[in-house]
PDB file of C-alpha atoms and ligand atoms in Angstrom:
ATOM      1  CA  UNK M 156       0.110   0.395  -0.225  1.00  0.00           C
ATOM      2  CA  UNK M 157       1.266   3.792  -0.760  1.00  0.00           C
ATOM      3  CA  UNK M 158       0.953   6.906   1.340  1.00  0.00           C
ATOM      4  CA  UNK M 159       1.005  10.088  -0.286  1.00  0.00           C
ATOM      5  CA  UNK M 160       2.911  12.148   2.308  1.00  0.00           C
ATOM      6  CA  UNK M 161       1.711  15.571   0.955  1.00  0.00           C
ATOM      7  CA  UNK M 162      -1.308  16.313  -0.958  1.00  0.00           C
ATOM      8  CA  UNK M 163      -3.174  19.437  -1.009  1.00  0.00           C
ATOM      9  CA  UNK M 164      -6.342  17.859  -1.722  1.00  0.00           C
ATOM     10  CA  UNK M 165      -8.048  21.096   0.257  1.00  0.00           C
ATOM     11  CA  UNK M 166      -6.825  22.748  -3.145  1.00  0.00           C
ATOM     12  CA  UNK M 167      -9.702  24.860  -4.871  1.00  0.00           C
ATOM     13  CA  UNK M 168      -8.670  23.025  -7.872  1.00  0.00           C
ATOM     14  CA  UNK M 169     -10.141  19.864  -6.478  1.00  0.00           C
ATOM     15  CA  UNK M 170     -13.301  21.456  -5.780  1.00  0.00           C
ATOM     16  CA  UNK M 171     -16.282  19.111  -6.118  1.00  0.00           C
ATOM     17  CA  UNK M 172     -14.252  16.573  -7.229  1.00  0.00           C
ATOM     18  CA  UNK M 173     -12.840  15.310  -3.709  1.00  0.00           C
ATOM     19  CA  UNK M 174     -14.688  11.959  -3.571  1.00  0.00           C
ATOM     20  CA  UNK M 175     -13.316  10.866  -6.927  1.00  0.00           C
ATOM     21  CA  UNK M 176      -9.921  11.894  -6.270  1.00  0.00           C
ATOM     22  CA  UNK M 177     -10.064   9.804  -2.965  1.00  0.00           C
ATOM     23  CA  UNK M 178     -11.736   6.933  -4.767  1.00  0.00           C
ATOM     24  CA  UNK M 179      -9.039   6.939  -7.643  1.00  0.00           C
ATOM     25  CA  UNK M 180      -6.633   7.182  -4.910  1.00  0.00           C
ATOM     26  CA  UNK M 181      -7.917   4.182  -3.199  1.00  0.00           C
ATOM     27  CA  UNK M 182      -7.907   2.258  -6.695  1.00  0.00           C
ATOM     28  CA  UNK M 183      -4.120   3.341  -7.083  1.00  0.00           C
ATOM     29  CA  UNK M 184      -3.181   1.383  -4.102  1.00  0.00           C
ATOM     30  CA  UNK M 185      -2.992   4.213  -1.626  1.00  0.00           C
ATOM     31  CA  UNK M 186      -4.182   3.441   1.838  1.00  0.00           C
ATOM     32  CA  UNK M 187      -2.907   6.776   3.529  1.00  0.00           C
ATOM     33  CA  UNK M 188      -2.808  10.956   2.007  1.00  0.00           C
ATOM     34  CA  UNK M 189      -1.225  13.714   4.209  1.00  0.00           C
ATOM     35  CA  UNK M 190      -2.723  16.765   3.653  1.00  0.00           C
ATOM     36  CA  UNK M 191      -0.595  19.983   4.775  1.00  0.00           C
ATOM     37  CA  UNK M 192      -2.004  23.415   5.510  1.00  0.00           C
ATOM     38  CA  UNK M 193      -0.542  26.405   3.881  1.00  0.00           C
ATOM     39  CA  UNK M 194      -2.335  29.199   6.010  1.00  0.00           C
ATOM     40  CA  UNK M 195      -4.836  29.074   8.386  1.00  0.00           C
ATOM     41  CA  UNK M 196      -8.256  28.539   6.340  1.00  0.00           C
ATOM     42  CA  UNK M 197      -6.369  25.523   4.195  1.00  0.00           C
ATOM     43  CA  UNK M 198      -5.460  24.285   7.947  1.00  0.00           C
ATOM     44  CA  UNK M 199      -8.751  24.370   8.989  1.00  0.00           C
ATOM     45  CA  UNK M 200     -10.248  22.462   5.678  1.00  0.00           C
ATOM     46  CA  UNK M 201      -7.291  20.115   5.566  1.00  0.00           C
ATOM     47  CA  UNK M 202      -8.707  19.050   9.257  1.00  0.00           C
ATOM     48  CA  UNK M 203     -12.443  19.206   7.817  1.00  0.00           C
ATOM     49  CA  UNK M 204     -11.165  16.494   5.032  1.00  0.00           C
ATOM     50  CA  UNK M 205      -9.257  14.200   8.032  1.00  0.00           C
ATOM     51  CA  UNK M 206     -12.456  14.083   9.490  1.00  0.00           C
ATOM     52  CA  UNK M 207     -14.290  13.359   6.565  1.00  0.00           C
ATOM     53  CA  UNK M 208     -11.881  10.482   4.819  1.00  0.00           C
ATOM     54  CA  UNK M 209     -10.701   7.610   6.897  1.00  0.00           C
ATOM     55  CA  UNK M 210      -7.255   7.500   4.644  1.00  0.00           C
ATOM     56  CA  UNK M 211      -6.636  11.473   5.045  1.00  0.00           C
ATOM     57  CA  UNK M 212      -4.667  12.687   8.000  1.00  0.00           C
ATOM     58  CA  UNK M 213      -3.805  16.378   8.511  1.00  0.00           C
ATOM     59  CA  UNK M 214      -1.056  18.830   8.981  1.00  0.00           C
ATOM     60  CA  UNK M 215      -1.363  22.424  10.593  1.00  0.00           C
ATOM     61  CA  UNK M 216       0.801  25.480   9.879  1.00  0.00           C
ATOM     62  CA  UNK M 217       1.316  28.787   7.796  1.00  0.00           C
ATOM     63  CA  UNK M 218       3.515  28.424   4.978  1.00  0.00           C
ATOM     64  CA  UNK M 219       6.425  31.269   4.429  1.00  0.00           C
ATOM     65  CA  UNK M 220       4.493  32.826   1.420  1.00  0.00           C
ATOM     66  CA  UNK M 221       2.038  33.670   4.127  1.00  0.00           C
ATOM     67  CA  UNK M 222       4.440  34.664   7.014  1.00  0.00           C
ATOM     68  CA  UNK M 223       3.532  38.312   7.227  1.00  0.00           C
ATOM     69  CA  UNK M 224       0.236  37.678   8.056  1.00  0.00           C
ATOM     70  CA  UNK M 225       0.638  35.907  11.139  1.00  0.00           C
ATOM     71  CA  UNK M 226       0.185  37.382  14.571  1.00  0.00           C
ATOM     72  CA  UNK M 227       0.107  35.686  18.171  1.00  0.00           C
ATOM     73  CA  UNK M 228      -4.032  34.901  17.631  1.00  0.00           C
ATOM     74  CA  UNK M 229      -3.351  33.197  14.640  1.00  0.00           C
ATOM     75  CA  UNK M 230      -0.353  31.144  16.314  1.00  0.00           C
ATOM     76  CA  UNK M 231      -2.873  30.216  18.970  1.00  0.00           C
ATOM     77  CA  UNK M 232      -5.536  29.234  16.508  1.00  0.00           C
ATOM     78  CA  UNK M 233      -3.208  26.868  14.850  1.00  0.00           C
ATOM     79  CA  UNK M 234      -2.127  25.490  18.258  1.00  0.00           C
ATOM     80  CA  UNK M 235      -5.541  24.670  19.034  1.00  0.00           C
ATOM     81  CA  UNK M 236      -6.479  23.099  15.561  1.00  0.00           C
ATOM     82  CA  UNK M 237      -3.349  21.138  16.264  1.00  0.00           C
ATOM     83  CA  UNK M 238      -4.868  19.151  18.948  1.00  0.00           C
ATOM     84  CA  UNK M 239      -7.290  17.770  16.844  1.00  0.00           C
ATOM     85  CA  UNK M 240      -7.287  13.670  16.557  1.00  0.00           C
ATOM     86  CA  UNK M 241      -6.171  13.428  13.203  1.00  0.00           C
ATOM     87  CA  UNK M 242      -3.535  16.174  12.862  1.00  0.00           C
ATOM     88  CA  UNK M 243       0.106  14.393  12.638  1.00  0.00           C
ATOM     89  CA  UNK M 244       2.354  17.042  12.061  1.00  0.00           C
ATOM     90  CA  UNK M 245       2.928  21.053  11.948  1.00  0.00           C
ATOM     91  CA  UNK M 246       3.254  22.068   8.370  1.00  0.00           C
ATOM     92  CA  UNK M 247       4.017  23.182   5.847  1.00  0.00           C
ATOM     93  CA  UNK M 248       6.564  25.950   7.128  1.00  0.00           C
ATOM     94  CA  UNK M 249       9.938  26.752   6.335  1.00  0.00           C
ATOM     95  CA  UNK M 250      11.313  29.612   3.973  1.00  0.00           C
ATOM     96  CA  UNK M 251      11.053  30.618   0.345  1.00  0.00           C
ATOM     97  CA  UNK M 252      13.574  32.575  -0.844  1.00  0.00           C
ATOM     98  CA  UNK M 253      13.003  32.417  -4.196  1.00  0.00           C
ATOM     99  CA  UNK M 254       9.407  34.198  -4.390  1.00  0.00           C
ATOM    100  CA  UNK M 255       9.908  36.152  -1.210  1.00  0.00           C
ATOM    101  CA  UNK M 256       6.205  37.052  -0.682  1.00  0.00           C
ATOM    102  CA  UNK M 257       6.978  37.748   2.809  1.00  0.00           C
ATOM    103  CA  UNK M 258      10.306  39.450   4.329  1.00  0.00           C
ATOM    104  CA  UNK M 259      13.127  37.126   5.028  1.00  0.00           C
ATOM    105  CA  UNK M 260      13.364  38.206   8.544  1.00  0.00           C
ATOM    106  CA  UNK M 261       9.749  37.693   9.285  1.00  0.00           C
ATOM    107  CA  UNK M 262       9.804  34.248   7.080  1.00  0.00           C
ATOM    108  CA  UNK M 263      12.589  32.857   9.888  1.00  0.00           C
ATOM    109  CA  UNK M 264      10.272  34.522  12.996  1.00  0.00           C
ATOM    110  CA  UNK M 265       7.251  32.495  11.813  1.00  0.00           C
ATOM    111  CA  UNK M 266       9.596  29.628  10.887  1.00  0.00           C
ATOM    112  CA  UNK M 267      11.066  29.590  14.310  1.00  0.00           C
ATOM    113  CA  UNK M 268       7.771  30.159  16.369  1.00  0.00           C
ATOM    114  CA  UNK M 269       6.256  27.101  14.693  1.00  0.00           C
ATOM    115  CA  UNK M 270       9.288  24.969  15.505  1.00  0.00           C
ATOM    116  CA  UNK M 271       8.783  25.887  19.153  1.00  0.00           C
ATOM    117  CA  UNK M 272       4.884  25.235  18.685  1.00  0.00           C
ATOM    118  CA  UNK M 273       5.635  21.565  17.082  1.00  0.00           C
ATOM    119  CA  UNK M 274       8.031  20.451  19.496  1.00  0.00           C
ATOM    120  CA  UNK M 275       5.729  21.390  22.530  1.00  0.00           C
ATOM    121  CA  UNK M 276       3.082  19.503  21.200  1.00  0.00           C
ATOM    122  CA  UNK M 277       5.784  16.418  20.524  1.00  0.00           C
ATOM    123  CA  UNK M 278       4.747  16.791  16.769  1.00  0.00           C
ATOM    124  CA  UNK M 279       6.650  16.414  13.897  1.00  0.00           C
ATOM    125  CA  UNK M 280       7.194  19.511  11.051  1.00  0.00           C
ATOM    126  CA  UNK M 281       6.976  19.246   7.540  1.00  0.00           C
ATOM    127  CA  UNK M 282       9.374  21.690   5.924  1.00  0.00           C
ATOM    128  CA  UNK M 283       9.190  23.543   2.663  1.00  0.00           C
ATOM    129  CA  UNK M 284      12.756  25.018   1.625  1.00  0.00           C
ATOM    130  CA  UNK M 285      13.093  26.850  -1.771  1.00  0.00           C
ATOM    131  CA  UNK M 286      16.543  28.397  -2.340  1.00  0.00           C
ATOM    132  CA  UNK M 287      17.229  28.966   1.478  1.00  0.00           C
ATOM    133  CA  UNK M 288      19.041  25.392   2.103  1.00  0.00           C
ATOM    134  CA  UNK M 289      21.770  27.306   4.512  1.00  0.00           C
ATOM    135  CA  UNK M 290      19.398  29.207   6.377  1.00  0.00           C
ATOM    136  CA  UNK M 291      17.131  26.133   6.975  1.00  0.00           C
ATOM    137  CA  UNK M 292      20.073  24.067   7.993  1.00  0.00           C
ATOM    138  CA  UNK M 293      21.192  26.898  10.558  1.00  0.00           C
ATOM    139  CA  UNK M 294      17.687  27.352  12.068  1.00  0.00           C
ATOM    140  CA  UNK M 295      16.790  23.424  12.567  1.00  0.00           C
ATOM    141  CA  UNK M 296      20.461  23.039  14.081  1.00  0.00           C
ATOM    142  CA  UNK M 297      19.916  25.747  16.746  1.00  0.00           C
ATOM    143  CA  UNK M 298      16.215  24.701  17.162  1.00  0.00           C
ATOM    144  CA  UNK M 299      16.750  20.939  17.309  1.00  0.00           C
ATOM    145  CA  UNK M 300      13.440  19.723  16.438  1.00  0.00           C
ATOM    146  CA  UNK M 301      15.052  16.129  15.099  1.00  0.00           C
ATOM    147  CA  UNK M 302      13.742  14.051  18.220  1.00  0.00           C
ATOM    148  CA  UNK M 303      10.023  14.906  17.647  1.00  0.00           C
ATOM    149  CA  UNK M 304      10.603  14.653  13.730  1.00  0.00           C
ATOM    150  CA  UNK M 305      11.762  16.586  10.427  1.00  0.00           C
ATOM    151  CA  UNK M 306      10.618  16.177   6.861  1.00  0.00           C
ATOM    152  CA  UNK M 307      12.011  17.666   4.088  1.00  0.00           C
ATOM    153  CA  UNK M 308       9.554  18.285   1.667  1.00  0.00           C
ATOM    154  CA  UNK M 309       9.848  18.043  -1.856  1.00  0.00           C
ATOM    155  CA  UNK M 310      13.562  17.612  -1.438  1.00  0.00           C
ATOM    156  CA  UNK M 311      15.249  19.857  -4.171  1.00  0.00           C
ATOM    157  CA  UNK M 312      19.013  20.303  -2.231  1.00  0.00           C
ATOM    158  CA  UNK M 313      22.269  17.754  -3.286  1.00  0.00           C
ATOM    159  CA  UNK M 314      22.994  14.542  -2.304  1.00  0.00           C
ATOM    160  CA  UNK M 315      25.413  16.093   0.444  1.00  0.00           C
ATOM    161  CA  UNK M 316      22.427  18.029   1.953  1.00  0.00           C
ATOM    162  CA  UNK M 317      20.603  14.916   2.009  1.00  0.00           C
ATOM    163  CA  UNK M 318      23.330  13.041   3.545  1.00  0.00           C
ATOM    164  CA  UNK M 319      23.850  15.353   6.493  1.00  0.00           C
ATOM    165  CA  UNK M 320      19.883  15.859   7.067  1.00  0.00           C
ATOM    166  CA  UNK M 321      19.885  11.935   7.190  1.00  0.00           C
ATOM    167  CA  UNK M 322      22.500  11.949  10.255  1.00  0.00           C
ATOM    168  CA  UNK M 323      20.544  14.510  11.936  1.00  0.00           C
ATOM    169  CA  UNK M 324      17.666  12.291  11.726  1.00  0.00           C
ATOM    170  CA  UNK M 325      15.233  13.863   9.399  1.00  0.00           C
ATOM    171  CA  UNK M 326      13.210  12.643   6.878  1.00  0.00           C
ATOM    172  CA  UNK M 327      13.291  13.263   3.080  1.00  0.00           C
ATOM    173  CA  UNK M 328      10.174  13.299   0.584  1.00  0.00           C
ATOM    174  CA  UNK M 329      10.432  12.867  -3.285  1.00  0.00           C
ATOM    175  CA  UNK M 330       8.412  14.127  -5.523  1.00  0.00           C
ATOM    176  CA  UNK M 331       7.261  13.970  -9.147  1.00  0.00           C
ATOM    177  CA  UNK M 332      10.296  16.136 -10.561  1.00  0.00           C
ATOM    178  CA  UNK M 333      12.238  12.989  -9.284  1.00  0.00           C
ATOM    179  CA  UNK M 334      10.938  11.632 -12.778  1.00  0.00           C
ATOM    180  CA  UNK M 335      11.665  14.313 -15.065  1.00  0.00           C
ATOM    181  CA  UNK M 336      14.224  14.067 -17.767  1.00  0.00           C
ATOM    182  CA  UNK M 337      17.735  14.615 -16.674  1.00  0.00           C
ATOM    183  CA  UNK M 338      17.117  15.399 -12.821  1.00  0.00           C
ATOM    184  CA  UNK M 339      20.597  13.786 -12.185  1.00  0.00           C
ATOM    185  CA  UNK M 340      20.379  15.859  -8.595  1.00  0.00           C
ATOM    186  CA  UNK M 341      17.361  14.152  -7.283  1.00  0.00           C
ATOM    187  CA  UNK M 342      18.377  11.096  -8.683  1.00  0.00           C
ATOM    188  CA  UNK M 343      21.497  11.095  -6.634  1.00  0.00           C
ATOM    189  CA  UNK M 344      19.456  12.051  -3.428  1.00  0.00           C
ATOM    190  CA  UNK M 345      17.337   9.097  -3.709  1.00  0.00           C
ATOM    191  CA  UNK M 346      20.569   6.872  -4.135  1.00  0.00           C
ATOM    192  CA  UNK M 347      22.188   8.188  -0.669  1.00  0.00           C
ATOM    193  CA  UNK M 348      18.974   8.288   1.345  1.00  0.00           C
ATOM    194  CA  UNK M 349      18.345   5.172   3.100  1.00  0.00           C
ATOM    195  CA  UNK M 350      15.325   3.434   2.153  1.00  0.00           C
ATOM    196  CA  UNK M 351      14.096   3.678   5.765  1.00  0.00           C
ATOM    197  CA  UNK M 352      14.104   7.783   5.572  1.00  0.00           C
ATOM    198  CA  UNK M 353      12.523   7.865   2.231  1.00  0.00           C
ATOM    199  CA  UNK M 354       8.921   9.117   1.954  1.00  0.00           C
ATOM    200  CA  UNK M 355       6.886   9.683  -1.407  1.00  0.00           C
ATOM    201  CA  UNK M 356       4.485  12.483  -2.182  1.00  0.00           C
ATOM    202  CA  UNK M 357       2.900  14.054  -5.260  1.00  0.00           C
ATOM    203  CA  UNK M 358       2.567  17.641  -3.528  1.00  0.00           C
ATOM    204  CA  UNK M 359      -0.951  17.580  -5.499  1.00  0.00           C
ATOM    205  CA  UNK M 360      -2.296  19.640  -7.564  1.00  0.00           C
ATOM    206  CA  UNK M 361       1.479  20.350  -8.401  1.00  0.00           C
ATOM    207  CA  UNK M 362       4.383  19.018  -9.477  1.00  0.00           C
ATOM    208  CA  UNK M 363       2.810  15.939 -11.675  1.00  0.00           C
ATOM    209  CA  UNK M 364       5.259  13.190 -12.301  1.00  0.00           C
ATOM    210  CA  UNK M 365       5.933  11.721 -15.715  1.00  0.00           C
ATOM    211  CA  UNK M 366       3.701  10.588 -17.729  1.00  0.00           C
ATOM    212  CA  UNK M 367       1.178  13.006 -16.633  1.00  0.00           C
ATOM    213  CA  UNK M 368       3.635  15.902 -16.535  1.00  0.00           C
ATOM    214  CA  UNK M 369       2.042  19.387 -17.332  1.00  0.00           C
ATOM    215  CA  UNK M 370      -1.462  18.112 -15.916  1.00  0.00           C
ATOM    216  CA  UNK M 371      -2.966  18.450 -12.646  1.00  0.00           C
ATOM    217  CA  UNK M 372      -1.487  16.094  -9.772  1.00  0.00           C
ATOM    218  CA  UNK M 373      -3.322  13.939  -7.622  1.00  0.00           C
ATOM    219  CA  UNK M 374      -2.478  11.521  -4.949  1.00  0.00           C
ATOM    220  CA  UNK M 375      -3.051   8.471  -7.435  1.00  0.00           C
ATOM    221  CA  UNK M 376       0.184   9.513  -9.452  1.00  0.00           C
ATOM    222  CA  UNK M 377       2.390   9.177  -6.121  1.00  0.00           C
ATOM    223  CA  UNK M 378       3.238   5.303  -7.975  1.00  0.00           C
ATOM    224  CA  UNK M 379       5.239   7.240 -10.367  1.00  0.00           C
ATOM    225  CA  UNK M 380       7.911   8.393  -8.115  1.00  0.00           C
ATOM    226  CA  UNK M 381       7.718   5.131  -6.095  1.00  0.00           C
ATOM    227  CA  UNK M 382       8.085   3.144  -9.435  1.00  0.00           C
ATOM    228  CA  UNK M 383      10.989   5.265  -9.936  1.00  0.00           C
ATOM    229  CA  UNK M 384      12.821   4.896  -6.999  1.00  0.00           C
ATOM    230  CA  UNK M 385      12.416   1.113  -7.287  1.00  0.00           C
ATOM    231  CA  UNK M 386      14.267   1.745 -10.695  1.00  0.00           C
ATOM    232  CA  UNK M 387      16.933   3.427  -8.795  1.00  0.00           C
ATOM    233  CA  UNK M 388      17.561   1.734  -5.913  1.00  0.00           C
ATOM    234  CA  UNK M 389      16.889  -1.411  -7.656  1.00  0.00           C
ATOM    235  CA  UNK M 390      13.861  -2.781  -5.538  1.00  0.00           C
ATOM    236  CA  UNK M 391      10.732  -4.116  -6.218  1.00  0.00           C
ATOM    237  CA  UNK M 392       7.734  -1.593  -6.505  1.00  0.00           C
ATOM    238  CA  UNK M 393       6.295  -3.283  -3.624  1.00  0.00           C
ATOM    239  CA  UNK M 394       9.155  -2.857  -1.331  1.00  0.00           C
ATOM    240  CA  UNK M 395       9.352   0.857  -1.888  1.00  0.00           C
ATOM    241  CA  UNK M 396       5.296   1.060  -1.205  1.00  0.00           C
ATOM    242  CA  UNK M 397       5.901  -0.455   1.888  1.00  0.00           C
ATOM    243  CA  UNK M 398       8.740   1.221   3.412  1.00  0.00           C
ATOM    244  CA  UNK M 399       8.006   4.370   2.226  1.00  0.00           C
ATOM    245  CA  UNK M 400       4.171   4.173   3.857  1.00  0.00           C
ATOM    246  CA  UNK M 401       5.825   2.473   7.084  1.00  0.00           C
ATOM    247  CA  UNK M 402       8.142   5.415   7.408  1.00  0.00           C
ATOM    248  CA  UNK M 403       5.423   7.570   6.847  1.00  0.00           C
ATOM    249  CA  UNK M 404       3.372   5.879   9.585  1.00  0.00           C
ATOM    250  CA  UNK M 405       6.273   5.987  12.070  1.00  0.00           C
ATOM    251  CA  UNK M 406       7.365   9.652  11.501  1.00  0.00           C
ATOM    252  CA  UNK M 407       3.578  10.776  11.841  1.00  0.00           C
ATOM    253  CA  UNK M 408       2.738   8.193  14.550  1.00  0.00           C
ATOM    254  CA  UNK M 409      -0.374   6.740  12.571  1.00  0.00           C
ATOM    255  CA  UNK M 410      -0.969   3.351  14.194  1.00  0.00           C
TER     256      UNK M 410
HETATM  257 NI1   NI W  68       3.244  22.070  -0.421  1.00  0.00          NI
END
């Protein structure tokens, strides 16, 4: 069985189609989907979806794009949401220096605030890192949330960076770009990360893998990421599916 460790099925691009999306995911062999929040309202929606669909779990948090909108009341609201039964992580949180939608100093502060919240609740964090490798690593080393759990979502760093994260105890999650032509960098990441630290994800509706690249992504397509990992590591599809699912259950504490 497969676990899509990161899918935004709360996205408005799935409006009116979520029953079908979940049904197709089941047909494709998925048994679990993690839906992270990106701002307060999507966190609320992620929790609602986790209450509606058995196979869906939620993470709650504020994406770095929205960091500027965060105040103390919002953090308290996220904390209250995080105590719901099917909320298993704080995310997605982190730094985005590619778009810089919020000022960097504010992004960093909101990232730190949410890491501390996750630690206080005993929850792992799901990290978004775009063009901010050094600051993300520096903050993580200073705050040390590795015991409660760290997931690098849609990992786009080097194999060397992946190796450092594995050493610190983090999990590396790989998405559709692994299947893109000439993505040597991510192939090398998969080669160096041990199977017991890998997660797979779609980041639906974004980052659609080959052979559907260019179309809207959905959780059912996580199979193509598993397929590619199997090819790279010389394993069977089932070995990759089972291991990444078990890893997801372990890090998210899903029984
Ligand atoms: Ni995402």
